[in-house]
């Protein structure tokens, strides 16, 4: 994902290099596929998006990275559920769980319970899901700083998806913080409080990437 992001940034910079060589009043009529041709667009108008597109790219790739991380958590959980029912490894860490079964179904109760456990896990709070897996895979409790960074970015992703990028007070309280610190484009830490509009940067994305890799490494055996 990070490599693809770098390629996207490089492509964007190449395009901006072309735009700078064209007068503002010139227009283009790009064909975007399917026989659809955009109405004439002034080059000057395109230049207005030079600061917007990098932020948009970061949000897209950032969201994908967080989604894949949460998919990993789900996959590990699913494996432990399967092992438990197959008798390979018991799963007492799951403790007590309630599930629903359909007595009209031709599926066995065991299959239904397995599927329901996996489904319900996906609706648990992130901090509960990651704690469950981390307690199993990382008994020495290493990489707590990196796991916090990842959790912070789960909240950041949620802010972009559901609150137009505005950080809310609940996310801060849930992390025991008065603010979130994110790196800006120059690598300087900026504090964001409740009600602030969050800004992603490439240095911050790289820090997230490192945190993801180190946290995942702590789960390897």
PDB file of C-alpha atoms in Angstrom:
ATOM      1  CA  UNK A   1       0.000   0.000   0.000  1.00  0.00           C
ATOM      2  CA  UNK A   2       2.785   2.419   0.912  1.00  0.00           C
ATOM      3  CA  UNK A   3       4.621   1.731  -2.341  1.00  0.00           C
ATOM      4  CA  UNK A   4       1.442   2.337  -4.331  1.00  0.00           C
ATOM      5  CA  UNK A   5       0.903   5.589  -2.448  1.00  0.00           C
ATOM      6  CA  UNK A   6       4.407   6.713  -3.409  1.00  0.00           C
ATOM      7  CA  UNK A   7       3.641   5.920  -7.051  1.00  0.00           C
ATOM      8  CA  UNK A   8       0.397   7.893  -6.838  1.00  0.00           C
ATOM      9  CA  UNK A   9       2.268  10.866  -5.394  1.00  0.00           C
ATOM     10  CA  UNK A  10       4.867  10.645  -8.158  1.00  0.00           C
ATOM     11  CA  UNK A  11       2.131  10.513 -10.800  1.00  0.00           C
ATOM     12  CA  UNK A  12       0.452  13.531  -9.254  1.00  0.00           C
ATOM     13  CA  UNK A  13       3.689  15.519  -9.234  1.00  0.00           C
ATOM     14  CA  UNK A  14       4.329  14.659 -12.889  1.00  0.00           C
ATOM     15  CA  UNK A  15       0.862  15.906 -13.754  1.00  0.00           C
ATOM     16  CA  UNK A  16       1.401  19.126 -11.837  1.00  0.00           C
ATOM     17  CA  UNK A  17       4.644  19.622 -13.753  1.00  0.00           C
ATOM     18  CA  UNK A  18       2.702  19.513 -17.003  1.00  0.00           C
ATOM     19  CA  UNK A  19       0.048  21.948 -15.715  1.00  0.00           C
ATOM     20  CA  UNK A  20       2.641  24.558 -14.780  1.00  0.00           C
ATOM     21  CA  UNK A  21       3.719  24.767 -18.425  1.00  0.00           C
ATOM     22  CA  UNK A  22       0.196  25.695 -19.623  1.00  0.00           C
ATOM     23  CA  UNK A  23      -1.501  29.092 -19.370  1.00  0.00           C
ATOM     24  CA  UNK A  24      -4.392  29.471 -16.904  1.00  0.00           C
ATOM     25  CA  UNK A  25      -6.863  30.487 -19.616  1.00  0.00           C
ATOM     26  CA  UNK A  26      -6.233  27.363 -21.704  1.00  0.00           C
ATOM     27  CA  UNK A  27      -8.870  24.629 -21.439  1.00  0.00           C
ATOM     28  CA  UNK A  28      -8.917  20.853 -21.763  1.00  0.00           C
ATOM     29  CA  UNK A  29     -11.772  18.453 -22.500  1.00  0.00           C
ATOM     30  CA  UNK A  30     -10.614  15.105 -21.055  1.00  0.00           C
ATOM     31  CA  UNK A  31     -12.309  11.886 -22.078  1.00  0.00           C
ATOM     32  CA  UNK A  32     -12.784   9.830 -18.931  1.00  0.00           C
ATOM     33  CA  UNK A  33     -13.987   6.580 -20.496  1.00  0.00           C
ATOM     34  CA  UNK A  34     -17.245   5.042 -21.557  1.00  0.00           C
ATOM     35  CA  UNK A  35     -17.747   7.685 -24.204  1.00  0.00           C
ATOM     36  CA  UNK A  36     -17.989  10.374 -21.518  1.00  0.00           C
ATOM     37  CA  UNK A  37     -16.175  13.603 -22.227  1.00  0.00           C
ATOM     38  CA  UNK A  38     -15.918  16.313 -19.589  1.00  0.00           C
ATOM     39  CA  UNK A  39     -16.926  19.839 -20.524  1.00  0.00           C
ATOM     40  CA  UNK A  40     -14.033  22.284 -21.096  1.00  0.00           C
ATOM     41  CA  UNK A  41     -12.070  22.869 -17.874  1.00  0.00           C
ATOM     42  CA  UNK A  42      -9.732  25.862 -17.503  1.00  0.00           C
ATOM     43  CA  UNK A  43      -6.187  24.924 -16.490  1.00  0.00           C
ATOM     44  CA  UNK A  44      -6.383  27.591 -13.788  1.00  0.00           C
ATOM     45  CA  UNK A  45      -9.275  25.717 -12.186  1.00  0.00           C
ATOM     46  CA  UNK A  46      -7.303  22.463 -12.170  1.00  0.00           C
ATOM     47  CA  UNK A  47      -4.451  24.168 -10.376  1.00  0.00           C
ATOM     48  CA  UNK A  48      -6.789  24.997  -7.491  1.00  0.00           C
ATOM     49  CA  UNK A  49      -6.858  21.301  -6.614  1.00  0.00           C
ATOM     50  CA  UNK A  50      -3.092  20.945  -6.302  1.00  0.00           C
ATOM     51  CA  UNK A  51      -3.327  21.126  -2.495  1.00  0.00           C
ATOM     52  CA  UNK A  52      -6.509  19.018  -2.256  1.00  0.00           C
ATOM     53  CA  UNK A  53      -5.488  15.930  -4.205  1.00  0.00           C
ATOM     54  CA  UNK A  54      -2.540  14.872  -1.983  1.00  0.00           C
ATOM     55  CA  UNK A  55      -4.840  14.996   1.084  1.00  0.00           C
ATOM     56  CA  UNK A  56      -7.448  12.974  -0.763  1.00  0.00           C
ATOM     57  CA  UNK A  57      -4.873  10.354  -1.779  1.00  0.00           C
ATOM     58  CA  UNK A  58      -3.658  10.068   1.805  1.00  0.00           C
ATOM     59  CA  UNK A  59      -7.181   9.574   3.139  1.00  0.00           C
ATOM     60  CA  UNK A  60      -7.860   6.816   0.593  1.00  0.00           C
ATOM     61  CA  UNK A  61      -4.650   4.893   1.298  1.00  0.00           C
ATOM     62  CA  UNK A  62      -4.896   5.551   5.038  1.00  0.00           C
ATOM     63  CA  UNK A  63      -8.407   4.106   5.123  1.00  0.00           C
ATOM     64  CA  UNK A  64      -7.262   1.044   3.176  1.00  0.00           C
ATOM     65  CA  UNK A  65      -4.369   0.420   5.567  1.00  0.00           C
ATOM     66  CA  UNK A  66      -6.665   0.567   8.609  1.00  0.00           C
ATOM     67  CA  UNK A  67      -9.202  -1.707   6.909  1.00  0.00           C
ATOM     68  CA  UNK A  68      -6.530  -4.328   6.192  1.00  0.00           C
ATOM     69  CA  UNK A  69      -5.302  -4.147   9.785  1.00  0.00           C
ATOM     70  CA  UNK A  70      -8.792  -4.783  11.094  1.00  0.00           C
ATOM     71  CA  UNK A  71      -9.189  -7.607   8.569  1.00  0.00           C
ATOM     72  CA  UNK A  72      -6.035  -9.146  10.064  1.00  0.00           C
ATOM     73  CA  UNK A  73      -7.520  -8.976  13.561  1.00  0.00           C
ATOM     74  CA  UNK A  74     -10.686 -10.667  12.292  1.00  0.00           C
ATOM     75  CA  UNK A  75      -8.715 -13.369  10.480  1.00  0.00           C
ATOM     76  CA  UNK A  76      -6.724 -14.243  13.603  1.00  0.00           C
ATOM     77  CA  UNK A  77      -9.911 -14.409  15.656  1.00  0.00           C
ATOM     78  CA  UNK A  78     -11.556 -16.675  13.070  1.00  0.00           C
ATOM     79  CA  UNK A  79      -8.588 -19.044  13.199  1.00  0.00           C
ATOM     80  CA  UNK A  80      -8.819 -19.381  16.974  1.00  0.00           C
ATOM     81  CA  UNK A  81     -12.559 -20.066  16.783  1.00  0.00           C
ATOM     82  CA  UNK A  82     -11.948 -22.774  14.167  1.00  0.00           C
ATOM     83  CA  UNK A  83      -9.150 -24.292  16.249  1.00  0.00           C
ATOM     84  CA  UNK A  84     -11.359 -24.300  19.332  1.00  0.00           C
ATOM     85  CA  UNK A  85     -14.150 -26.250  17.643  1.00  0.00           C
ATOM     86  CA  UNK A  86     -11.684 -28.560  15.904  1.00  0.00           C
ATOM     87  CA  UNK A  87     -10.009 -29.378  19.225  1.00  0.00           C
ATOM     88  CA  UNK A  88      -6.640 -28.032  18.039  1.00  0.00           C
ATOM     89  CA  UNK A  89      -6.402 -25.253  20.617  1.00  0.00           C
ATOM     90  CA  UNK A  90      -8.979 -24.209  23.188  1.00  0.00           C
ATOM     91  CA  UNK A  91     -10.047 -20.583  23.245  1.00  0.00           C
ATOM     92  CA  UNK A  92     -10.762 -19.766  26.921  1.00  0.00           C
ATOM     93  CA  UNK A  93      -9.730 -16.139  26.324  1.00  0.00           C
ATOM     94  CA  UNK A  94     -13.079 -15.626  24.592  1.00  0.00           C
ATOM     95  CA  UNK A  95     -14.744 -16.301  27.951  1.00  0.00           C
ATOM     96  CA  UNK A  96     -18.556 -16.262  27.878  1.00  0.00           C
ATOM     97  CA  UNK A  97     -20.392 -15.306  24.686  1.00  0.00           C
ATOM     98  CA  UNK A  98     -24.018 -15.256  23.680  1.00  0.00           C
ATOM     99  CA  UNK A  99     -25.066 -16.391  20.207  1.00  0.00           C
ATOM    100  CA  UNK A 100     -28.311 -16.932  18.357  1.00  0.00           C
ATOM    101  CA  UNK A 101     -29.182 -20.173  16.609  1.00  0.00           C
ATOM    102  CA  UNK A 102     -31.898 -20.944  14.091  1.00  0.00           C
ATOM    103  CA  UNK A 103     -33.583 -24.277  14.795  1.00  0.00           C
ATOM    104  CA  UNK A 104     -35.183 -24.118  11.356  1.00  0.00           C
ATOM    105  CA  UNK A 105     -31.774 -24.276   9.681  1.00  0.00           C
ATOM    106  CA  UNK A 106     -30.295 -27.468   8.274  1.00  0.00           C
ATOM    107  CA  UNK A 107     -26.888 -26.354   9.509  1.00  0.00           C
ATOM    108  CA  UNK A 108     -25.589 -27.910  12.680  1.00  0.00           C
ATOM    109  CA  UNK A 109     -25.695 -25.840  15.849  1.00  0.00           C
ATOM    110  CA  UNK A 110     -21.898 -25.970  15.962  1.00  0.00           C
ATOM    111  CA  UNK A 111     -21.572 -24.415  12.491  1.00  0.00           C
ATOM    112  CA  UNK A 112     -24.116 -21.742  13.359  1.00  0.00           C
ATOM    113  CA  UNK A 113     -22.348 -20.868  16.601  1.00  0.00           C
ATOM    114  CA  UNK A 114     -18.980 -20.588  14.856  1.00  0.00           C
ATOM    115  CA  UNK A 115     -20.372 -18.287  12.188  1.00  0.00           C
ATOM    116  CA  UNK A 116     -22.208 -16.139  14.732  1.00  0.00           C
ATOM    117  CA  UNK A 117     -19.141 -15.795  16.960  1.00  0.00           C
ATOM    118  CA  UNK A 118     -17.094 -14.569  14.008  1.00  0.00           C
ATOM    119  CA  UNK A 119     -19.791 -12.177  12.883  1.00  0.00           C
ATOM    120  CA  UNK A 120     -20.397 -10.703  16.338  1.00  0.00           C
ATOM    121  CA  UNK A 121     -16.681 -10.150  16.902  1.00  0.00           C
ATOM    122  CA  UNK A 122     -16.620  -7.748  13.970  1.00  0.00           C
ATOM    123  CA  UNK A 123     -19.138  -5.519  15.789  1.00  0.00           C
ATOM    124  CA  UNK A 124     -17.181  -5.346  19.051  1.00  0.00           C
ATOM    125  CA  UNK A 125     -15.336  -2.138  19.885  1.00  0.00           C
ATOM    126  CA  UNK A 126     -11.930  -1.913  18.291  1.00  0.00           C
ATOM    127  CA  UNK A 127     -10.086  -1.678  21.621  1.00  0.00           C
ATOM    128  CA  UNK A 128     -11.810  -4.876  22.833  1.00  0.00           C
ATOM    129  CA  UNK A 129     -10.982  -6.765  19.639  1.00  0.00           C
ATOM    130  CA  UNK A 130      -7.335  -5.757  19.536  1.00  0.00           C
ATOM    131  CA  UNK A 131      -6.909  -6.404  23.282  1.00  0.00           C
ATOM    132  CA  UNK A 132      -8.213  -9.933  22.913  1.00  0.00           C
ATOM    133  CA  UNK A 133      -5.786 -10.765  20.116  1.00  0.00           C
ATOM    134  CA  UNK A 134      -2.876  -8.918  21.710  1.00  0.00           C
ATOM    135  CA  UNK A 135      -3.342 -10.749  25.030  1.00  0.00           C
ATOM    136  CA  UNK A 136      -2.975 -14.048  23.160  1.00  0.00           C
ATOM    137  CA  UNK A 137      -0.287 -13.195  20.635  1.00  0.00           C
ATOM    138  CA  UNK A 138       1.769 -10.739  22.686  1.00  0.00           C
ATOM    139  CA  UNK A 139       1.971 -12.053  26.231  1.00  0.00           C
ATOM    140  CA  UNK A 140       4.981  -9.859  27.006  1.00  0.00           C
ATOM    141  CA  UNK A 141       2.894  -6.765  26.176  1.00  0.00           C
ATOM    142  CA  UNK A 142       5.508  -5.366  23.794  1.00  0.00           C
ATOM    143  CA  UNK A 143       4.896  -2.508  21.375  1.00  0.00           C
ATOM    144  CA  UNK A 144       2.319  -0.681  23.484  1.00  0.00           C
ATOM    145  CA  UNK A 145       3.321   2.640  21.908  1.00  0.00           C
ATOM    146  CA  UNK A 146       2.846   1.273  18.410  1.00  0.00           C
ATOM    147  CA  UNK A 147      -0.503  -0.260  19.305  1.00  0.00           C
ATOM    148  CA  UNK A 148      -1.605   3.119  20.645  1.00  0.00           C
ATOM    149  CA  UNK A 149      -0.548   4.779  17.389  1.00  0.00           C
ATOM    150  CA  UNK A 150      -2.608   2.282  15.403  1.00  0.00           C
ATOM    151  CA  UNK A 151      -5.608   2.746  17.693  1.00  0.00           C
ATOM    152  CA  UNK A 152      -5.276   6.505  17.274  1.00  0.00           C
ATOM    153  CA  UNK A 153      -5.401   6.094  13.532  1.00  0.00           C
ATOM    154  CA  UNK A 154      -8.477   3.900  13.728  1.00  0.00           C
ATOM    155  CA  UNK A 155     -10.142   6.888  15.414  1.00  0.00           C
ATOM    156  CA  UNK A 156      -8.704   9.227  12.769  1.00  0.00           C
ATOM    157  CA  UNK A 157     -10.071   7.014   9.985  1.00  0.00           C
ATOM    158  CA  UNK A 158     -13.483   6.989  11.689  1.00  0.00           C
ATOM    159  CA  UNK A 159     -13.403  10.781  11.903  1.00  0.00           C
ATOM    160  CA  UNK A 160     -12.774  11.057   8.165  1.00  0.00           C
ATOM    161  CA  UNK A 161     -15.469   8.525   7.328  1.00  0.00           C
ATOM    162  CA  UNK A 162     -18.221   9.668   9.655  1.00  0.00           C
ATOM    163  CA  UNK A 163     -17.485  13.225  10.791  1.00  0.00           C
ATOM    164  CA  UNK A 164     -15.938  14.923   7.770  1.00  0.00           C
ATOM    165  CA  UNK A 165     -12.513  14.740   9.389  1.00  0.00           C
ATOM    166  CA  UNK A 166     -13.485  16.505  12.624  1.00  0.00           C
ATOM    167  CA  UNK A 167     -12.061  14.978  15.803  1.00  0.00           C
ATOM    168  CA  UNK A 168     -14.687  14.420  18.487  1.00  0.00           C
ATOM    169  CA  UNK A 169     -14.342  14.389  22.253  1.00  0.00           C
ATOM    170  CA  UNK A 170     -15.428  10.761  22.590  1.00  0.00           C
ATOM    171  CA  UNK A 171     -12.430   9.487  20.588  1.00  0.00           C
ATOM    172  CA  UNK A 172     -10.051  11.438  22.817  1.00  0.00           C
ATOM    173  CA  UNK A 173     -11.673  10.238  26.045  1.00  0.00           C
ATOM    174  CA  UNK A 174     -11.629   6.671  24.758  1.00  0.00           C
ATOM    175  CA  UNK A 175      -7.850   6.976  24.405  1.00  0.00           C
ATOM    176  CA  UNK A 176      -7.312   8.908  27.631  1.00  0.00           C
ATOM    177  CA  UNK A 177      -5.974  11.918  25.781  1.00  0.00           C
ATOM    178  CA  UNK A 178      -6.781  15.617  25.606  1.00  0.00           C
ATOM    179  CA  UNK A 179      -5.485  15.746  22.039  1.00  0.00           C
ATOM    180  CA  UNK A 180      -4.017  13.644  19.245  1.00  0.00           C
ATOM    181  CA  UNK A 181      -0.594  14.508  17.866  1.00  0.00           C
ATOM    182  CA  UNK A 182      -0.046  14.087  14.126  1.00  0.00           C
ATOM    183  CA  UNK A 183       3.007  14.920  12.058  1.00  0.00           C
ATOM    184  CA  UNK A 184       2.655  17.649   9.460  1.00  0.00           C
ATOM    185  CA  UNK A 185       4.303  17.662   6.023  1.00  0.00           C
ATOM    186  CA  UNK A 186       7.619  18.767   7.522  1.00  0.00           C
ATOM    187  CA  UNK A 187       7.554  16.108  10.260  1.00  0.00           C
ATOM    188  CA  UNK A 188       6.587  18.515  13.033  1.00  0.00           C
ATOM    189  CA  UNK A 189       4.079  17.309  15.624  1.00  0.00           C
ATOM    190  CA  UNK A 190       0.769  19.179  15.666  1.00  0.00           C
ATOM    191  CA  UNK A 191      -1.795  18.717  18.466  1.00  0.00           C
ATOM    192  CA  UNK A 192      -5.446  18.282  17.446  1.00  0.00           C
ATOM    193  CA  UNK A 193      -8.167  18.737  20.056  1.00  0.00           C
ATOM    194  CA  UNK A 194     -11.899  18.008  20.013  1.00  0.00           C
ATOM    195  CA  UNK A 195     -13.604  19.952  17.241  1.00  0.00           C
ATOM    196  CA  UNK A 196     -10.421  20.360  15.163  1.00  0.00           C
ATOM    197  CA  UNK A 197     -10.281  19.285  11.530  1.00  0.00           C
ATOM    198  CA  UNK A 198      -7.654  16.570  11.185  1.00  0.00           C
ATOM    199  CA  UNK A 199      -4.911  16.729   8.566  1.00  0.00           C
ATOM    200  CA  UNK A 200      -2.945  13.726   7.356  1.00  0.00           C
ATOM    201  CA  UNK A 201       0.579  13.955   6.013  1.00  0.00           C
ATOM    202  CA  UNK A 202       2.976  11.568   4.341  1.00  0.00           C
ATOM    203  CA  UNK A 203       5.324  11.556   7.387  1.00  0.00           C
ATOM    204  CA  UNK A 204       2.369  10.594   9.592  1.00  0.00           C
ATOM    205  CA  UNK A 205       1.374   7.831   7.185  1.00  0.00           C
ATOM    206  CA  UNK A 206       4.930   6.467   7.299  1.00  0.00           C
ATOM    207  CA  UNK A 207       4.791   6.516  11.114  1.00  0.00           C
ATOM    208  CA  UNK A 208       1.532   4.555  10.969  1.00  0.00           C
ATOM    209  CA  UNK A 209       3.088   2.059   8.578  1.00  0.00           C
ATOM    210  CA  UNK A 210       6.001   1.459  10.948  1.00  0.00           C
ATOM    211  CA  UNK A 211       3.628   1.048  13.885  1.00  0.00           C
ATOM    212  CA  UNK A 212       1.559  -1.514  11.961  1.00  0.00           C
ATOM    213  CA  UNK A 213       4.625  -3.536  11.013  1.00  0.00           C
ATOM    214  CA  UNK A 214       6.109  -3.528  14.518  1.00  0.00           C
ATOM    215  CA  UNK A 215       2.779  -4.381  16.176  1.00  0.00           C
ATOM    216  CA  UNK A 216       2.222  -7.244  13.730  1.00  0.00           C
ATOM    217  CA  UNK A 217       5.778  -8.459  14.317  1.00  0.00           C
ATOM    218  CA  UNK A 218       5.023  -8.730  18.038  1.00  0.00           C
ATOM    219  CA  UNK A 219       2.162 -11.084  17.153  1.00  0.00           C
ATOM    220  CA  UNK A 220       4.348 -13.455  15.170  1.00  0.00           C
ATOM    221  CA  UNK A 221       5.469 -16.711  16.739  1.00  0.00           C
TER     222      UNK A 221
END
